[in-house]
Amino acid sequence: MCDTCGCNVTPAADDHAVEVLQGLLAANDHEALHNREHFSRHNVLAINLMSSPGAGKTSLLEATIEALGTDLRIAVVEGDLETENDANRIRKKGVPAIQISTGSACHLDAHMVHHALHELDLDDVDVVFIENVGNLVCPASFDLGQHINVALLSTPEGDDKPAKYPVMFRAADLVLITKSDLLEVLDDFDPVAAEGYVRQIANPAPLYNVSAKTGAGMDAWLDWIRSEAGSRA
Amino acid sequence: MHELAVCQALIGQVTDVAQDNKASTVSDIYVSVGPLSGVEAPLLQNAFPIAAAGTIANAATLHLDATPIRVHCEECGAESEVKMNRLTCKECGDWRTTLLSGDELLLQRVVLGEINV
């Protein structure tokens, strides 16, 4: 049974009804599988970073690139609506960044990532970060071919975001509570409550508090990346 | 608003089914949508005429079947119907549950119009 030749389609006996039973995103999922195989063949760990706009994805990447130094070779696929600003910030750190300008699109899909990968030589890379479009709704529905989803929840957003955007946070393999340096002045963000909301959607993902600005908590995140990358090398 | 992209993918699948069966029109399309698929049924319904315009599914009716969210508790084994942001077991309250249904986004059935033999 496959999705391409039509052999999964069985005509019904009467009234020209055809049972299909195929996911609506089958074409995207097929291309995502292809991307994932491409990453895996090159022993590259692919991480999809998702968050609302302004949660600090690019700042986290800048700090991560700096801290990892020469430990791991990093490349970034940047989804940005109209500008190359984020990609330029990454390039300044000395790592390749492929820009996907999504225009008004609200998410990346596997096809866009496939195109970006044409411009990236994976032989020289250990970890690819895909910085998704800042949006807590749409990106959750589209598999890009990543191995791991990381969702960022910044402290000014409020600790109940996982309850408001359950589809996104259910898909997360790791949740980073970013801008943790603000916890001391924000009395309405409780990391324990945030963890409670993640468990309420039956997600066992670990949560780490990190501040790209002060470097606090970055070690746990970096160890996690090293461990995940090591298990794939 | 990714529902338009999803709807365009749906039209692509429906067009393939119609062509494979040598049909020139499509009358009905049945899709199941679970709340945890990340797709809003009313938005999908609104996007449908836009995606279907000028295609073989132009005159088709889209029927959306909302599937309930059901979880199986790993602790006590109970099955419960739950809300999308509270997937915990209704019997014992444990959060370690697995999803039985509610994240589907599935083209179930296409009813074709005229078949060219």
PDB file of N, CA and C in Angstrom, chain A residues 147-231:
ATOM      1  N   HIS A 147      14.290  15.260  13.838  1.00  0.00           N
ATOM      2  CA  HIS A 147      14.291  14.140  14.776  1.00  0.00           C
ATOM      3  C   HIS A 147      13.610  14.541  16.078  1.00  0.00           C
ATOM      4  N   ILE A 148      13.739  15.820  16.412  1.00  0.00           N
ATOM      5  CA  ILE A 148      13.302  16.275  17.733  1.00  0.00           C
ATOM      6  C   ILE A 148      12.624  17.641  17.628  1.00  0.00           C
ATOM      7  N   ASN A 149      11.535  17.810  18.378  1.00  0.00           N
ATOM      8  CA  ASN A 149      10.879  19.110  18.491  1.00  0.00           C
ATOM      9  C   ASN A 149      11.246  19.751  19.821  1.00  0.00           C
ATOM     10  N   VAL A 150      11.702  20.993  19.771  1.00  0.00           N
ATOM     11  CA  VAL A 150      11.939  21.745  20.994  1.00  0.00           C
ATOM     12  C   VAL A 150      11.006  22.952  20.975  1.00  0.00           C
ATOM     13  N   ALA A 151      10.203  23.097  22.028  1.00  0.00           N
ATOM     14  CA  ALA A 151       9.307  24.258  22.124  1.00  0.00           C
ATOM     15  C   ALA A 151       9.868  25.220  23.152  1.00  0.00           C
ATOM     16  N   LEU A 152       9.900  26.502  22.796  1.00  0.00           N
ATOM     17  CA  LEU A 152      10.347  27.534  23.724  1.00  0.00           C
ATOM     18  C   LEU A 152       9.129  28.217  24.322  1.00  0.00           C
ATOM     19  N   LEU A 153       9.198  28.428  25.629  1.00  0.00           N
ATOM     20  CA  LEU A 153       8.145  29.157  26.328  1.00  0.00           C
ATOM     21  C   LEU A 153       8.857  30.252  27.110  1.00  0.00           C
ATOM     22  N   SER A 154       8.686  31.509  26.671  1.00  0.00           N
ATOM     23  CA  SER A 154       9.411  32.578  27.360  1.00  0.00           C
ATOM     24  C   SER A 154       8.600  33.057  28.554  1.00  0.00           C
ATOM     25  N   THR A 155       9.313  33.435  29.605  1.00  0.00           N
ATOM     26  CA  THR A 155       8.639  33.759  30.869  1.00  0.00           C
ATOM     27  C   THR A 155       7.602  34.887  30.751  1.00  0.00           C
ATOM     28  N   PRO A 156       7.813  35.929  29.921  1.00  0.00           N
ATOM     29  CA  PRO A 156       6.762  36.970  29.858  1.00  0.00           C
ATOM     30  C   PRO A 156       5.446  36.477  29.255  1.00  0.00           C
ATOM     31  N   GLU A 157       5.479  35.316  28.562  1.00  0.00           N
ATOM     32  CA  GLU A 157       4.255  34.826  27.914  1.00  0.00           C
ATOM     33  C   GLU A 157       3.246  34.247  28.896  1.00  0.00           C
ATOM     34  N   GLY A 158       3.726  33.832  30.050  1.00  0.00           N
ATOM     35  CA  GLY A 158       2.800  33.226  31.012  1.00  0.00           C
ATOM     36  C   GLY A 158       2.976  31.717  31.050  1.00  0.00           C
ATOM     37  N   ASP A 159       2.790  31.141  32.263  1.00  0.00           N
ATOM     38  CA  ASP A 159       3.087  29.717  32.432  1.00  0.00           C
ATOM     39  C   ASP A 159       1.990  28.790  31.911  1.00  0.00           C
ATOM     40  N   ASP A 160       0.846  29.365  31.480  1.00  0.00           N
ATOM     41  CA  ASP A 160      -0.249  28.490  31.044  1.00  0.00           C
ATOM     42  C   ASP A 160      -0.300  28.299  29.523  1.00  0.00           C
ATOM     43  N   LYS A 161       0.740  28.723  28.810  1.00  0.00           N
ATOM     44  CA  LYS A 161       0.761  28.549  27.347  1.00  0.00           C
ATOM     45  C   LYS A 161       0.556  27.081  26.907  1.00  0.00           C
ATOM     46  N   PRO A 162       1.115  26.102  27.632  1.00  0.00           N
ATOM     47  CA  PRO A 162       0.887  24.716  27.195  1.00  0.00           C
ATOM     48  C   PRO A 162      -0.591  24.322  27.223  1.00  0.00           C
ATOM     49  N   ALA A 163      -1.376  24.943  28.130  1.00  0.00           N
ATOM     50  CA  ALA A 163      -2.809  24.645  28.176  1.00  0.00           C
ATOM     51  C   ALA A 163      -3.559  25.358  27.062  1.00  0.00           C
ATOM     52  N   LYS A 164      -3.012  26.525  26.642  1.00  0.00           N
ATOM     53  CA  LYS A 164      -3.681  27.281  25.580  1.00  0.00           C
ATOM     54  C   LYS A 164      -3.339  26.751  24.194  1.00  0.00           C
ATOM     55  N   TYR A 165      -2.148  26.174  24.059  1.00  0.00           N
ATOM     56  CA  TYR A 165      -1.693  25.658  22.763  1.00  0.00           C
ATOM     57  C   TYR A 165      -1.288  24.190  22.907  1.00  0.00           C
ATOM     58  N   PRO A 166      -2.266  23.338  23.262  1.00  0.00           N
ATOM     59  CA  PRO A 166      -1.912  21.946  23.578  1.00  0.00           C
ATOM     60  C   PRO A 166      -1.334  21.178  22.392  1.00  0.00           C
ATOM     61  N   VAL A 167      -1.739  21.515  21.165  1.00  0.00           N
ATOM     62  CA  VAL A 167      -1.244  20.746  20.015  1.00  0.00           C
ATOM     63  C   VAL A 167       0.264  20.953  19.873  1.00  0.00           C
ATOM     64  N   MET A 168       0.677  22.213  19.999  1.00  0.00           N
ATOM     65  CA  MET A 168       2.100  22.545  19.911  1.00  0.00           C
ATOM     66  C   MET A 168       2.894  21.891  21.043  1.00  0.00           C
ATOM     67  N   PHE A 169       2.439  22.080  22.289  1.00  0.00           N
ATOM     68  CA  PHE A 169       3.243  21.602  23.409  1.00  0.00           C
ATOM     69  C   PHE A 169       3.168  20.087  23.573  1.00  0.00           C
ATOM     70  N   ARG A 170       2.130  19.449  23.027  1.00  0.00           N
ATOM     71  CA  ARG A 170       2.070  17.990  23.044  1.00  0.00           C
ATOM     72  C   ARG A 170       3.151  17.402  22.140  1.00  0.00           C
ATOM     73  N   ALA A 171       3.490  18.169  21.080  1.00  0.00           N
ATOM     74  CA  ALA A 171       4.466  17.677  20.104  1.00  0.00           C
ATOM     75  C   ALA A 171       5.909  17.875  20.587  1.00  0.00           C
ATOM     76  N   ALA A 172       6.101  18.623  21.681  1.00  0.00           N
ATOM     77  CA  ALA A 172       7.460  18.968  22.113  1.00  0.00           C
ATOM     78  C   ALA A 172       8.147  17.798  22.817  1.00  0.00           C
ATOM     79  N   ASP A 173       9.388  17.526  22.421  1.00  0.00           N
ATOM     80  CA  ASP A 173      10.205  16.517  23.100  1.00  0.00           C
ATOM     81  C   ASP A 173      10.999  17.147  24.242  1.00  0.00           C
ATOM     82  N   LEU A 174      11.132  18.462  24.178  1.00  0.00           N
ATOM     83  CA  LEU A 174      11.824  19.212  25.228  1.00  0.00           C
ATOM     84  C   LEU A 174      11.200  20.602  25.261  1.00  0.00           C
ATOM     85  N   VAL A 175      10.963  21.130  26.448  1.00  0.00           N
ATOM     86  CA  VAL A 175      10.440  22.489  26.585  1.00  0.00           C
ATOM     87  C   VAL A 175      11.500  23.340  27.274  1.00  0.00           C
ATOM     88  N   LEU A 176      11.865  24.450  26.640  1.00  0.00           N
ATOM     89  CA  LEU A 176      12.819  25.372  27.241  1.00  0.00           C
ATOM     90  C   LEU A 176      12.064  26.592  27.739  1.00  0.00           C
ATOM     91  N   ILE A 177      12.169  26.873  29.028  1.00  0.00           N
ATOM     92  CA  ILE A 177      11.587  28.097  29.583  1.00  0.00           C
ATOM     93  C   ILE A 177      12.660  29.170  29.435  1.00  0.00           C
ATOM     94  N   THR A 178      12.478  30.026  28.418  1.00  0.00           N
ATOM     95  CA  THR A 178      13.517  30.995  28.069  1.00  0.00           C
ATOM     96  C   THR A 178      13.303  32.314  28.821  1.00  0.00           C
ATOM     97  N   LYS A 179      14.326  33.151  28.777  1.00  0.00           N
ATOM     98  CA  LYS A 179      14.329  34.425  29.495  1.00  0.00           C
ATOM     99  C   LYS A 179      14.123  34.181  30.996  1.00  0.00           C
ATOM    100  N   SER A 180      14.770  33.129  31.491  1.00  0.00           N
ATOM    101  CA  SER A 180      14.583  32.769  32.901  1.00  0.00           C
ATOM    102  C   SER A 180      15.178  33.835  33.832  1.00  0.00           C
ATOM    103  N   ASP A 181      16.040  34.695  33.282  1.00  0.00           N
ATOM    104  CA  ASP A 181      16.575  35.787  34.107  1.00  0.00           C
ATOM    105  C   ASP A 181      15.471  36.742  34.556  1.00  0.00           C
ATOM    106  N   LEU A 182      14.323  36.702  33.873  1.00  0.00           N
ATOM    107  CA  LEU A 182      13.212  37.585  34.252  1.00  0.00           C
ATOM    108  C   LEU A 182      12.328  37.004  35.361  1.00  0.00           C
ATOM    109  N   LEU A 183      12.593  35.721  35.721  1.00  0.00           N
ATOM    110  CA  LEU A 183      11.727  35.073  36.723  1.00  0.00           C
ATOM    111  C   LEU A 183      11.678  35.854  38.026  1.00  0.00           C
ATOM    112  N   GLU A 184      12.806  36.472  38.377  1.00  0.00           N
ATOM    113  CA  GLU A 184      12.822  37.170  39.668  1.00  0.00           C
ATOM    114  C   GLU A 184      11.954  38.422  39.682  1.00  0.00           C
ATOM    115  N   VAL A 185      11.669  38.972  38.491  1.00  0.00           N
ATOM    116  CA  VAL A 185      10.784  40.155  38.484  1.00  0.00           C
ATOM    117  C   VAL A 185       9.365  39.828  38.033  1.00  0.00           C
ATOM    118  N   LEU A 186       9.167  38.620  37.474  1.00  0.00           N
ATOM    119  CA  LEU A 186       7.818  38.236  37.045  1.00  0.00           C
ATOM    120  C   LEU A 186       7.212  37.357  38.127  1.00  0.00           C
ATOM    121  N   ASP A 187       6.237  37.902  38.853  1.00  0.00           N
ATOM    122  CA  ASP A 187       5.672  37.078  39.928  1.00  0.00           C
ATOM    123  C   ASP A 187       4.541  36.181  39.437  1.00  0.00           C
ATOM    124  N   ASP A 188       4.215  36.288  38.142  1.00  0.00           N
ATOM    125  CA  ASP A 188       3.098  35.467  37.652  1.00  0.00           C
ATOM    126  C   ASP A 188       3.541  34.324  36.736  1.00  0.00           C
ATOM    127  N   PHE A 189       4.852  34.033  36.714  1.00  0.00           N
ATOM    128  CA  PHE A 189       5.301  32.850  35.979  1.00  0.00           C
ATOM    129  C   PHE A 189       5.922  31.872  36.957  1.00  0.00           C
ATOM    130  N   ASP A 190       5.267  30.716  37.088  1.00  0.00           N
ATOM    131  CA  ASP A 190       5.748  29.690  37.995  1.00  0.00           C
ATOM    132  C   ASP A 190       6.205  28.477  37.169  1.00  0.00           C
ATOM    133  N   PRO A 191       7.518  28.191  37.143  1.00  0.00           N
ATOM    134  CA  PRO A 191       8.007  27.052  36.352  1.00  0.00           C
ATOM    135  C   PRO A 191       7.357  25.724  36.744  1.00  0.00           C
ATOM    136  N   VAL A 192       6.991  25.584  38.030  1.00  0.00           N
ATOM    137  CA  VAL A 192       6.345  24.338  38.468  1.00  0.00           C
ATOM    138  C   VAL A 192       4.948  24.227  37.847  1.00  0.00           C
ATOM    139  N   ALA A 193       4.252  25.383  37.783  1.00  0.00           N
ATOM    140  CA  ALA A 193       2.928  25.389  37.148  1.00  0.00           C
ATOM    141  C   ALA A 193       3.061  25.066  35.660  1.00  0.00           C
ATOM    142  N   ALA A 194       4.097  25.631  35.017  1.00  0.00           N
ATOM    143  CA  ALA A 194       4.308  25.367  33.589  1.00  0.00           C
ATOM    144  C   ALA A 194       4.487  23.871  33.363  1.00  0.00           C
ATOM    145  N   GLU A 195       5.285  23.239  34.240  1.00  0.00           N
ATOM    146  CA  GLU A 195       5.496  21.792  34.116  1.00  0.00           C
ATOM    147  C   GLU A 195       4.170  21.044  34.310  1.00  0.00           C
ATOM    148  N   GLY A 196       3.362  21.524  35.255  1.00  0.00           N
ATOM    149  CA  GLY A 196       2.053  20.905  35.490  1.00  0.00           C
ATOM    150  C   GLY A 196       1.174  20.946  34.242  1.00  0.00           C
ATOM    151  N   TYR A 197       1.194  22.085  33.545  1.00  0.00           N
ATOM    152  CA  TYR A 197       0.394  22.199  32.312  1.00  0.00           C
ATOM    153  C   TYR A 197       0.903  21.267  31.212  1.00  0.00           C
ATOM    154  N   VAL A 198       2.227  21.060  31.167  1.00  0.00           N
ATOM    155  CA  VAL A 198       2.794  20.137  30.167  1.00  0.00           C
ATOM    156  C   VAL A 198       2.376  18.697  30.491  1.00  0.00           C
ATOM    157  N   ARG A 199       2.390  18.345  31.785  1.00  0.00           N
ATOM    158  CA  ARG A 199       1.967  16.981  32.176  1.00  0.00           C
ATOM    159  C   ARG A 199       0.468  16.783  31.923  1.00  0.00           C
ATOM    160  N   GLN A 200      -0.322  17.846  32.103  1.00  0.00           N
ATOM    161  CA  GLN A 200      -1.774  17.739  31.869  1.00  0.00           C
ATOM    162  C   GLN A 200      -2.097  17.341  30.436  1.00  0.00           C
ATOM    163  N   ILE A 201      -1.193  17.630  29.498  1.00  0.00           N
ATOM    164  CA  ILE A 201      -1.435  17.194  28.122  1.00  0.00           C
ATOM    165  C   ILE A 201      -0.644  15.911  27.843  1.00  0.00           C
ATOM    166  N   ALA A 202      -0.359  15.173  28.930  1.00  0.00           N
ATOM    167  CA  ALA A 202       0.234  13.834  28.856  1.00  0.00           C
ATOM    168  C   ALA A 202       1.593  13.833  28.187  1.00  0.00           C
ATOM    169  N   ASN A 203       2.333  14.917  28.343  1.00  0.00           N
ATOM    170  CA  ASN A 203       3.651  14.984  27.728  1.00  0.00           C
ATOM    171  C   ASN A 203       4.734  14.827  28.800  1.00  0.00           C
ATOM    172  N   PRO A 204       5.580  13.787  28.678  1.00  0.00           N
ATOM    173  CA  PRO A 204       6.642  13.559  29.673  1.00  0.00           C
ATOM    174  C   PRO A 204       7.903  14.389  29.420  1.00  0.00           C
ATOM    175  N   ALA A 205       7.875  15.333  28.474  1.00  0.00           N
ATOM    176  CA  ALA A 205       9.074  16.080  28.078  1.00  0.00           C
ATOM    177  C   ALA A 205       9.712  16.795  29.267  1.00  0.00           C
ATOM    178  N   PRO A 206      11.056  16.767  29.342  1.00  0.00           N
ATOM    179  CA  PRO A 206      11.722  17.562  30.375  1.00  0.00           C
ATOM    180  C   PRO A 206      11.576  19.053  30.095  1.00  0.00           C
ATOM    181  N   LEU A 207      11.643  19.875  31.160  1.00  0.00           N
ATOM    182  CA  LEU A 207      11.621  21.337  31.016  1.00  0.00           C
ATOM    183  C   LEU A 207      12.902  21.893  31.630  1.00  0.00           C
ATOM    184  N   TYR A 208      13.581  22.754  30.901  1.00  0.00           N
ATOM    185  CA  TYR A 208      14.778  23.407  31.430  1.00  0.00           C
ATOM    186  C   TYR A 208      14.567  24.914  31.450  1.00  0.00           C
ATOM    187  N   ASN A 209      15.004  25.561  32.541  1.00  0.00           N
ATOM    188  CA  ASN A 209      15.017  27.030  32.573  1.00  0.00           C
ATOM    189  C   ASN A 209      16.330  27.503  31.975  1.00  0.00           C
ATOM    190  N   VAL A 210      16.263  28.369  30.977  1.00  0.00           N
ATOM    191  CA  VAL A 210      17.503  28.888  30.386  1.00  0.00           C
ATOM    192  C   VAL A 210      17.410  30.397  30.178  1.00  0.00           C
ATOM    193  N   SER A 211      18.567  31.041  30.274  1.00  0.00           N
ATOM    194  CA  SER A 211      18.658  32.445  29.907  1.00  0.00           C
ATOM    195  C   SER A 211      19.813  32.596  28.938  1.00  0.00           C
ATOM    196  N   ALA A 212      19.477  32.933  27.689  1.00  0.00           N
ATOM    197  CA  ALA A 212      20.526  33.139  26.691  1.00  0.00           C
ATOM    198  C   ALA A 212      21.340  34.373  27.057  1.00  0.00           C
ATOM    199  N   LYS A 213      20.705  35.275  27.815  1.00  0.00           N
ATOM    200  CA  LYS A 213      21.349  36.537  28.149  1.00  0.00           C
ATOM    201  C   LYS A 213      22.430  36.368  29.218  1.00  0.00           C
ATOM    202  N   THR A 214      22.086  35.662  30.307  1.00  0.00           N
ATOM    203  CA  THR A 214      23.054  35.511  31.399  1.00  0.00           C
ATOM    204  C   THR A 214      23.830  34.201  31.305  1.00  0.00           C
ATOM    205  N   GLY A 215      23.316  33.268  30.499  1.00  0.00           N
ATOM    206  CA  GLY A 215      23.973  31.962  30.409  1.00  0.00           C
ATOM    207  C   GLY A 215      23.476  30.978  31.451  1.00  0.00           C
ATOM    208  N   ALA A 216      22.609  31.433  32.352  1.00  0.00           N
ATOM    209  CA  ALA A 216      22.090  30.536  33.396  1.00  0.00           C
ATOM    210  C   ALA A 216      21.287  29.401  32.765  1.00  0.00           C
ATOM    211  N   GLY A 217      21.556  28.195  33.226  1.00  0.00           N
ATOM    212  CA  GLY A 217      20.805  27.029  32.750  1.00  0.00           C
ATOM    213  C   GLY A 217      21.223  26.515  31.392  1.00  0.00           C
ATOM    214  N   MET A 218      22.152  27.192  30.741  1.00  0.00           N
ATOM    215  CA  MET A 218      22.532  26.781  29.388  1.00  0.00           C
ATOM    216  C   MET A 218      23.230  25.419  29.386  1.00  0.00           C
ATOM    217  N   ASP A 219      23.931  25.083  30.511  1.00  0.00           N
ATOM    218  CA  ASP A 219      24.692  23.833  30.532  1.00  0.00           C
ATOM    219  C   ASP A 219      23.805  22.607  30.322  1.00  0.00           C
ATOM    220  N   ALA A 220      22.642  22.617  30.979  1.00  0.00           N
ATOM    221  CA  ALA A 220      21.742  21.461  30.848  1.00  0.00           C
ATOM    222  C   ALA A 220      21.287  21.303  29.400  1.00  0.00           C
ATOM    223  N   TRP A 221      20.985  22.412  28.762  1.00  0.00           N
ATOM    224  CA  TRP A 221      20.548  22.417  27.361  1.00  0.00           C
ATOM    225  C   TRP A 221      21.679  21.943  26.454  1.00  0.00           C
ATOM    226  N   LEU A 222      22.888  22.423  26.702  1.00  0.00           N
ATOM    227  CA  LEU A 222      24.028  22.034  25.863  1.00  0.00           C
ATOM    228  C   LEU A 222      24.354  20.549  26.046  1.00  0.00           C
ATOM    229  N   ASP A 223      24.277  20.067  27.301  1.00  0.00           N
ATOM    230  CA  ASP A 223      24.520  18.638  27.551  1.00  0.00           C
ATOM    231  C   ASP A 223      23.479  17.790  26.823  1.00  0.00           C
ATOM    232  N   TRP A 224      22.260  18.293  26.836  1.00  0.00           N
ATOM    233  CA  TRP A 224      21.174  17.562  26.169  1.00  0.00           C
ATOM    234  C   TRP A 224      21.454  17.466  24.658  1.00  0.00           C
ATOM    235  N   ILE A 225      21.889  18.575  24.060  1.00  0.00           N
ATOM    236  CA  ILE A 225      22.207  18.560  22.617  1.00  0.00           C
ATOM    237  C   ILE A 225      23.356  17.583  22.345  1.00  0.00           C
ATOM    238  N   ARG A 226      24.411  17.646  23.189  1.00  0.00           N
ATOM    239  CA  ARG A 226      25.574  16.765  22.989  1.00  0.00           C
ATOM    240  C   ARG A 226      25.154  15.304  23.081  1.00  0.00           C
ATOM    241  N   SER A 227      24.295  15.031  24.064  1.00  0.00           N
ATOM    242  CA  SER A 227      23.870  13.645  24.257  1.00  0.00           C
ATOM    243  C   SER A 227      23.013  13.168  23.076  1.00  0.00           C
ATOM    244  N   GLU A 228      22.089  14.010  22.615  1.00  0.00           N
ATOM    245  CA  GLU A 228      21.231  13.624  21.478  1.00  0.00           C
ATOM    246  C   GLU A 228      22.061  13.469  20.202  1.00  0.00           C
ATOM    247  N   ALA A 229      23.021  14.396  20.004  1.00  0.00           N
ATOM    248  CA  ALA A 229      23.856  14.334  18.799  1.00  0.00           C
ATOM    249  C   ALA A 229      24.754  13.103  18.869  1.00  0.00           C
ATOM    250  N   GLY A 230      25.258  12.814  20.075  1.00  0.00           N
ATOM    251  CA  GLY A 230      26.142  11.668  20.244  1.00  0.00           C
ATOM    252  C   GLY A 230      25.455  10.354  19.945  1.00  0.00           C
ATOM    253  N   SER A 231      24.166  10.280  20.294  1.00  0.00           N
ATOM    254  CA  SER A 231      23.446   9.026  20.063  1.00  0.00           C
ATOM    255  C   SER A 231      23.141   8.797  18.584  1.00  0.00           C
TER     256      SER A 231
END
